[in-house]
PDB file of C-alpha atoms and ligand atoms in Angstrom:
ATOM      1  CA  MET A   1      -1.853 -54.494 -82.731  1.00  0.00           C
ATOM      2  CA  ARG A   2      -0.302 -56.780 -80.151  1.00  0.00           C
ATOM      3  CA  GLN A   3       3.206 -56.624 -81.529  1.00  0.00           C
ATOM      4  CA  ALA A   4       6.600 -55.631 -80.191  1.00  0.00           C
ATOM      5  CA  GLN A   5      10.175 -55.374 -81.293  1.00  0.00           C
ATOM      6  CA  VAL A   6      13.021 -55.311 -78.772  1.00  0.00           C
ATOM      7  CA  THR A   7      16.753 -55.038 -79.364  1.00  0.00           C
ATOM      8  CA  ARG A   8      19.127 -55.829 -76.524  1.00  0.00           C
ATOM      9  CA  ASN A   9      22.880 -55.400 -76.950  1.00  0.00           C
ATOM     10  CA  THR A  10      25.547 -56.279 -74.416  1.00  0.00           C
ATOM     11  CA  LEU A  11      29.216 -57.170 -74.717  1.00  0.00           C
ATOM     12  CA  GLU A  12      28.138 -60.822 -74.619  1.00  0.00           C
ATOM     13  CA  THR A  13      25.163 -60.870 -76.980  1.00  0.00           C
ATOM     14  CA  GLN A  14      23.317 -58.808 -79.596  1.00  0.00           C
ATOM     15  CA  ILE A  15      19.685 -59.837 -79.904  1.00  0.00           C
ATOM     16  CA  THR A  16      16.601 -58.615 -81.741  1.00  0.00           C
ATOM     17  CA  VAL A  17      13.193 -60.137 -81.063  1.00  0.00           C
ATOM     18  CA  GLU A  18       9.993 -59.363 -82.957  1.00  0.00           C
ATOM     19  CA  VAL A  19       6.775 -60.870 -81.701  1.00  0.00           C
ATOM     20  CA  ASN A  20       3.161 -60.779 -82.917  1.00  0.00           C
ATOM     21  CA  LEU A  21       0.752 -62.286 -80.399  1.00  0.00           C
ATOM     22  CA  ASP A  22      -1.992 -62.493 -83.039  1.00  0.00           C
ATOM     23  CA  GLY A  23       0.077 -64.429 -85.509  1.00  0.00           C
ATOM     24  CA  THR A  24      -0.171 -67.890 -87.000  1.00  0.00           C
ATOM     25  CA  GLY A  25       3.034 -69.496 -85.752  1.00  0.00           C
ATOM     26  CA  GLN A  26       5.389 -68.168 -88.424  1.00  0.00           C
ATOM     27  CA  VAL A  27       9.062 -68.023 -87.476  1.00  0.00           C
ATOM     28  CA  MET A  28      12.379 -66.647 -88.653  1.00  0.00           C
ATOM     29  CA  LEU A  29      14.922 -67.917 -86.169  1.00  0.00           C
ATOM     30  CA  ASP A  30      18.651 -67.409 -86.342  1.00  0.00           C
ATOM     31  CA  THR A  31      20.159 -67.780 -82.879  1.00  0.00           C
ATOM     32  CA  GLY A  32      23.282 -69.795 -83.679  1.00  0.00           C
ATOM     33  CA  VAL A  33      21.965 -72.509 -81.320  1.00  0.00           C
ATOM     34  CA  PRO A  34      20.051 -74.985 -83.516  1.00  0.00           C
ATOM     35  CA  PHE A  35      18.375 -76.869 -80.664  1.00  0.00           C
ATOM     36  CA  LEU A  36      17.104 -73.577 -79.220  1.00  0.00           C
ATOM     37  CA  ASP A  37      15.720 -72.667 -82.657  1.00  0.00           C
ATOM     38  CA  HIS A  38      13.853 -75.998 -82.627  1.00  0.00           C
ATOM     39  CA  MET A  39      12.397 -75.163 -79.181  1.00  0.00           C
ATOM     40  CA  LEU A  40      11.478 -71.544 -80.074  1.00  0.00           C
ATOM     41  CA  ASP A  41       9.685 -72.931 -83.120  1.00  0.00           C
ATOM     42  CA  GLN A  42       7.518 -74.975 -80.700  1.00  0.00           C
ATOM     43  CA  ILE A  43       6.602 -71.851 -78.690  1.00  0.00           C
ATOM     44  CA  ALA A  44       5.560 -70.024 -81.859  1.00  0.00           C
ATOM     45  CA  ARG A  45       3.683 -72.932 -83.429  1.00  0.00           C
ATOM     46  CA  HIS A  46       1.800 -73.967 -80.313  1.00  0.00           C
ATOM     47  CA  GLY A  47       1.389 -70.411 -79.035  1.00  0.00           C
ATOM     48  CA  LEU A  48       0.133 -69.217 -82.441  1.00  0.00           C
ATOM     49  CA  ILE A  49       2.498 -66.273 -82.243  1.00  0.00           C
ATOM     50  CA  ASP A  50       4.821 -65.040 -84.968  1.00  0.00           C
ATOM     51  CA  LEU A  51       8.394 -64.918 -83.817  1.00  0.00           C
ATOM     52  CA  LYS A  52      11.466 -63.408 -85.426  1.00  0.00           C
ATOM     53  CA  ILE A  53      14.681 -63.755 -83.445  1.00  0.00           C
ATOM     54  CA  LYS A  54      18.176 -62.874 -84.548  1.00  0.00           C
ATOM     55  CA  ALA A  55      20.986 -63.370 -82.078  1.00  0.00           C
ATOM     56  CA  LYS A  56      24.737 -63.106 -82.193  1.00  0.00           C
ATOM     57  CA  GLY A  57      26.337 -64.302 -79.007  1.00  0.00           C
ATOM     58  CA  ASP A  58      29.674 -65.371 -77.564  1.00  0.00           C
ATOM     59  CA  LEU A  59      29.200 -68.998 -78.602  1.00  0.00           C
ATOM     60  CA  HIS A  60      32.980 -69.489 -78.570  1.00  0.00           C
ATOM     61  CA  ILE A  61      32.584 -69.569 -74.761  1.00  0.00           C
ATOM     62  CA  ASP A  62      29.388 -71.600 -74.685  1.00  0.00           C
ATOM     63  CA  ALA A  63      25.665 -71.110 -75.353  1.00  0.00           C
ATOM     64  CA  HIS A  64      24.864 -69.871 -71.843  1.00  0.00           C
ATOM     65  CA  HIS A  65      24.803 -66.093 -72.428  1.00  0.00           C
ATOM     66  CA  THR A  66      22.992 -66.457 -75.748  1.00  0.00           C
ATOM     67  CA  VAL A  67      20.211 -68.712 -74.444  1.00  0.00           C
ATOM     68  CA  GLU A  68      19.657 -66.724 -71.239  1.00  0.00           C
ATOM     69  CA  ASP A  69      19.662 -63.373 -73.061  1.00  0.00           C
ATOM     70  CA  ILE A  70      17.199 -64.614 -75.678  1.00  0.00           C
ATOM     71  CA  GLY A  71      14.917 -65.545 -72.771  1.00  0.00           C
ATOM     72  CA  ILE A  72      15.321 -62.028 -71.339  1.00  0.00           C
ATOM     73  CA  THR A  73      14.691 -60.295 -74.667  1.00  0.00           C
ATOM     74  CA  LEU A  74      11.701 -62.481 -75.547  1.00  0.00           C
ATOM     75  CA  GLY A  75      10.304 -61.768 -72.064  1.00  0.00           C
ATOM     76  CA  GLN A  76      10.647 -58.013 -72.658  1.00  0.00           C
ATOM     77  CA  ALA A  77       8.945 -58.308 -76.054  1.00  0.00           C
ATOM     78  CA  LEU A  78       6.050 -60.372 -74.655  1.00  0.00           C
ATOM     79  CA  ALA A  79       5.479 -57.892 -71.815  1.00  0.00           C
ATOM     80  CA  GLN A  80       5.406 -55.003 -74.284  1.00  0.00           C
ATOM     81  CA  ALA A  81       3.067 -56.849 -76.650  1.00  0.00           C
ATOM     82  CA  TYR A  82       0.473 -57.847 -74.048  1.00  0.00           C
ATOM     83  CA  GLY A  83       0.592 -54.458 -72.354  1.00  0.00           C
ATOM     84  CA  ASN A  84      -1.888 -53.880 -69.521  1.00  0.00           C
ATOM     85  CA  LYS A  85      -3.552 -57.279 -70.123  1.00  0.00           C
ATOM     86  CA  LYS A  86      -7.020 -55.759 -70.430  1.00  0.00           C
ATOM     87  CA  GLY A  87      -9.498 -58.302 -71.770  1.00  0.00           C
ATOM     88  CA  LEU A  88      -7.067 -61.217 -71.593  1.00  0.00           C
ATOM     89  CA  ARG A  89      -7.655 -64.538 -69.876  1.00  0.00           C
ATOM     90  CA  ARG A  90      -4.498 -64.008 -67.754  1.00  0.00           C
ATOM     91  CA  TYR A  91      -4.176 -67.687 -66.751  1.00  0.00           C
ATOM     92  CA  GLY A  92      -3.120 -70.477 -69.060  1.00  0.00           C
ATOM     93  CA  HIS A  93      -2.210 -74.122 -68.665  1.00  0.00           C
ATOM     94  CA  ALA A  94      -1.363 -77.108 -70.785  1.00  0.00           C
ATOM     95  CA  TYR A  95      -0.360 -80.733 -70.537  1.00  0.00           C
ATOM     96  CA  VAL A  96       1.647 -81.897 -73.537  1.00  0.00           C
ATOM     97  CA  PRO A  97       2.902 -85.427 -74.166  1.00  0.00           C
ATOM     98  CA  LEU A  98       5.436 -86.605 -76.696  1.00  0.00           C
ATOM     99  CA  ASP A  99       5.525 -90.387 -76.719  1.00  0.00           C
ATOM    100  CA  GLU A 100       6.770 -91.412 -73.252  1.00  0.00           C
ATOM    101  CA  ALA A 101       7.351 -87.808 -72.043  1.00  0.00           C
ATOM    102  CA  LEU A 102       4.741 -85.562 -70.412  1.00  0.00           C
ATOM    103  CA  SER A 103       4.995 -81.991 -69.101  1.00  0.00           C
ATOM    104  CA  ARG A 104       2.599 -79.547 -67.480  1.00  0.00           C
ATOM    105  CA  VAL A 105       3.029 -75.772 -67.719  1.00  0.00           C
ATOM    106  CA  VAL A 106       0.881 -73.228 -65.880  1.00  0.00           C
ATOM    107  CA  ILE A 107       1.102 -69.458 -66.479  1.00  0.00           C
ATOM    108  CA  ASP A 108      -0.272 -66.469 -64.609  1.00  0.00           C
ATOM    109  CA  LEU A 109       0.355 -63.052 -66.193  1.00  0.00           C
ATOM    110  CA  SER A 110       0.532 -61.792 -62.626  1.00  0.00           C
ATOM    111  CA  GLY A 111       2.893 -58.858 -63.057  1.00  0.00           C
ATOM    112  CA  ARG A 112       5.260 -60.596 -60.640  1.00  0.00           C
ATOM    113  CA  PRO A 113       8.218 -62.675 -61.798  1.00  0.00           C
ATOM    114  CA  GLY A 114       8.313 -66.147 -60.257  1.00  0.00           C
ATOM    115  CA  MET A 115       9.182 -69.618 -61.438  1.00  0.00           C
ATOM    116  CA  VAL A 116       8.740 -73.067 -59.922  1.00  0.00           C
ATOM    117  CA  TYR A 117      10.717 -75.535 -61.993  1.00  0.00           C
ATOM    118  CA  HIS A 118      10.535 -79.280 -61.425  1.00  0.00           C
ATOM    119  CA  VAL A 119      12.494 -80.879 -64.229  1.00  0.00           C
ATOM    120  CA  GLU A 120      15.039 -83.654 -63.949  1.00  0.00           C
ATOM    121  CA  PHE A 121      16.575 -84.363 -67.303  1.00  0.00           C
ATOM    122  CA  VAL A 122      17.685 -87.932 -67.883  1.00  0.00           C
ATOM    123  CA  ARG A 123      20.832 -86.675 -69.632  1.00  0.00           C
ATOM    124  CA  ALA A 124      23.065 -83.616 -69.180  1.00  0.00           C
ATOM    125  CA  ARG A 125      23.160 -82.818 -72.899  1.00  0.00           C
ATOM    126  CA  ILE A 126      20.911 -82.967 -75.931  1.00  0.00           C
ATOM    127  CA  GLY A 127      23.462 -83.176 -78.729  1.00  0.00           C
ATOM    128  CA  ASP A 128      25.796 -80.392 -77.599  1.00  0.00           C
ATOM    129  CA  PHE A 129      23.002 -78.424 -75.882  1.00  0.00           C
ATOM    130  CA  ASP A 130      23.443 -78.216 -72.085  1.00  0.00           C
ATOM    131  CA  VAL A 131      20.033 -79.035 -70.522  1.00  0.00           C
ATOM    132  CA  ASP A 132      20.698 -76.574 -67.647  1.00  0.00           C
ATOM    133  CA  LEU A 133      20.047 -73.843 -70.218  1.00  0.00           C
ATOM    134  CA  VAL A 134      16.341 -74.700 -70.341  1.00  0.00           C
ATOM    135  CA  HIS A 135      16.075 -73.344 -66.794  1.00  0.00           C
ATOM    136  CA  GLU A 136      18.194 -70.282 -67.661  1.00  0.00           C
ATOM    137  CA  PHE A 137      16.014 -69.492 -70.676  1.00  0.00           C
ATOM    138  CA  PHE A 138      12.753 -69.602 -68.738  1.00  0.00           C
ATOM    139  CA  GLN A 139      14.175 -67.740 -65.715  1.00  0.00           C
ATOM    140  CA  GLY A 140      15.288 -64.900 -67.997  1.00  0.00           C
ATOM    141  CA  LEU A 141      11.912 -64.879 -69.733  1.00  0.00           C
ATOM    142  CA  VAL A 142       9.913 -64.923 -66.481  1.00  0.00           C
ATOM    143  CA  ASN A 143      11.929 -62.088 -64.934  1.00  0.00           C
ATOM    144  CA  HIS A 144      11.121 -59.764 -67.826  1.00  0.00           C
ATOM    145  CA  ALA A 145       7.679 -60.975 -68.933  1.00  0.00           C
ATOM    146  CA  MET A 146       6.679 -60.485 -65.278  1.00  0.00           C
ATOM    147  CA  MET A 147       4.787 -63.753 -65.139  1.00  0.00           C
ATOM    148  CA  THR A 148       4.382 -66.610 -62.706  1.00  0.00           C
ATOM    149  CA  LEU A 149       5.439 -69.850 -64.384  1.00  0.00           C
ATOM    150  CA  HIS A 150       5.165 -73.403 -63.083  1.00  0.00           C
ATOM    151  CA  ILE A 151       6.951 -76.052 -65.115  1.00  0.00           C
ATOM    152  CA  ASP A 152       6.666 -79.729 -64.224  1.00  0.00           C
ATOM    153  CA  ASN A 153       8.106 -82.498 -66.315  1.00  0.00           C
ATOM    154  CA  LEU A 154       5.997 -85.397 -65.081  1.00  0.00           C
ATOM    155  CA  THR A 155       7.716 -88.210 -66.932  1.00  0.00           C
ATOM    156  CA  GLY A 156      10.152 -88.900 -69.742  1.00  0.00           C
ATOM    157  CA  HIS A 157      13.064 -91.133 -70.639  1.00  0.00           C
ATOM    158  CA  ASN A 158      14.441 -89.110 -73.528  1.00  0.00           C
ATOM    159  CA  ALA A 159      15.895 -85.660 -72.847  1.00  0.00           C
ATOM    160  CA  HIS A 160      14.930 -84.272 -76.275  1.00  0.00           C
ATOM    161  CA  HIS A 161      11.328 -85.361 -75.647  1.00  0.00           C
ATOM    162  CA  GLN A 162      11.377 -83.899 -72.131  1.00  0.00           C
ATOM    163  CA  ALA A 163      12.534 -80.500 -73.417  1.00  0.00           C
ATOM    164  CA  GLU A 164      10.145 -80.503 -76.347  1.00  0.00           C
ATOM    165  CA  THR A 165       7.093 -81.199 -74.156  1.00  0.00           C
ATOM    166  CA  ILE A 166       8.091 -78.285 -71.905  1.00  0.00           C
ATOM    167  CA  PHE A 167       8.380 -75.797 -74.782  1.00  0.00           C
ATOM    168  CA  LYS A 168       5.199 -77.038 -76.475  1.00  0.00           C
ATOM    169  CA  ALA A 169       3.264 -76.841 -73.197  1.00  0.00           C
ATOM    170  CA  PHE A 170       4.644 -73.352 -72.601  1.00  0.00           C
ATOM    171  CA  GLY A 171       3.400 -72.287 -76.050  1.00  0.00           C
ATOM    172  CA  ARG A 172      -0.051 -73.769 -75.446  1.00  0.00           C
ATOM    173  CA  ALA A 173      -0.328 -72.229 -71.962  1.00  0.00           C
ATOM    174  CA  LEU A 174       0.812 -68.857 -73.286  1.00  0.00           C
ATOM    175  CA  ARG A 175      -1.771 -69.020 -76.071  1.00  0.00           C
ATOM    176  CA  MET A 176      -4.503 -69.501 -73.479  1.00  0.00           C
ATOM    177  CA  ALA A 177      -3.235 -66.756 -71.141  1.00  0.00           C
ATOM    178  CA  ILE A 178      -2.945 -64.093 -73.863  1.00  0.00           C
ATOM    179  CA  GLU A 179      -6.243 -65.015 -75.522  1.00  0.00           C
ATOM    180  CA  ALA A 180      -9.042 -62.434 -75.460  1.00  0.00           C
ATOM    181  CA  ASP A 181     -11.883 -63.280 -73.086  1.00  0.00           C
ATOM    182  CA  PRO A 182     -15.043 -62.151 -74.930  1.00  0.00           C
ATOM    183  CA  ARG A 183     -17.012 -61.964 -71.663  1.00  0.00           C
ATOM    184  CA  ALA A 184     -14.507 -59.544 -70.140  1.00  0.00           C
ATOM    185  CA  ALA A 185     -13.350 -57.433 -73.070  1.00  0.00           C
ATOM    186  CA  ASP A 186     -12.824 -54.181 -71.139  1.00  0.00           C
ATOM    187  CA  VAL A 187     -11.796 -55.730 -67.856  1.00  0.00           C
ATOM    188  CA  ILE A 188      -8.357 -56.019 -66.350  1.00  0.00           C
ATOM    189  CA  PRO A 189      -8.534 -59.551 -64.909  1.00  0.00           C
ATOM    190  CA  SER A 190      -7.691 -58.675 -61.299  1.00  0.00           C
ATOM    191  CA  THR A 191      -9.703 -57.401 -58.322  1.00  0.00           C
ATOM    192  CA  LYS A 192      -6.775 -55.017 -57.730  1.00  0.00           C
ATOM    193  CA  GLY A 193      -7.625 -53.262 -60.980  1.00  0.00           C
ATOM    194  CA  SER A 194      -4.111 -53.659 -62.362  1.00  0.00           C
ATOM    195  CA  LEU A 195      -1.657 -56.415 -63.163  1.00  0.00           C
TER     196      LEU A 195
HETATM  197 MN1   MN B 201      12.168 -82.572 -81.732  1.00  0.00          MN
END
């Protein structure tokens, strides 16, 4: 069963994440940050993973701690759920458009945290959501999922569309990377023998 549940409590946030990598895209999201819920829904739907996230954060300050810590906790849950990565494809990539916007996301479940992020949002805010938090979310996730992640927003004139293509492409790329490779069922996909 490729499932995990992680609870992470600090003075700033209290977060529980449940993930099922072999799900169907079902979600129960209650983060207190509606735009983030909308984006997490994209990861689940396009990643075909079930995702339950409950977060209580210091939103009276702003959404920064909550969004970053959800990234961290989701990263921990993903790492636990995919385990030693035996039999997985390891690499995943996706291009996703939404009208005028287009993003490319490439994942390597390398065991090493690293992110290359080329995104210039056309606006600083989507509603009251600070677009800088997209970077904070993925940096937190990458650090704890121990993956290499390249995110490129290639074009877009609407910040909501830009963000949505990034999260959808991340879901699609993740789906590919965590998918079982039937030709290599008992193989850890590295010449090192571990990832
Ligand atoms: Mn939308």
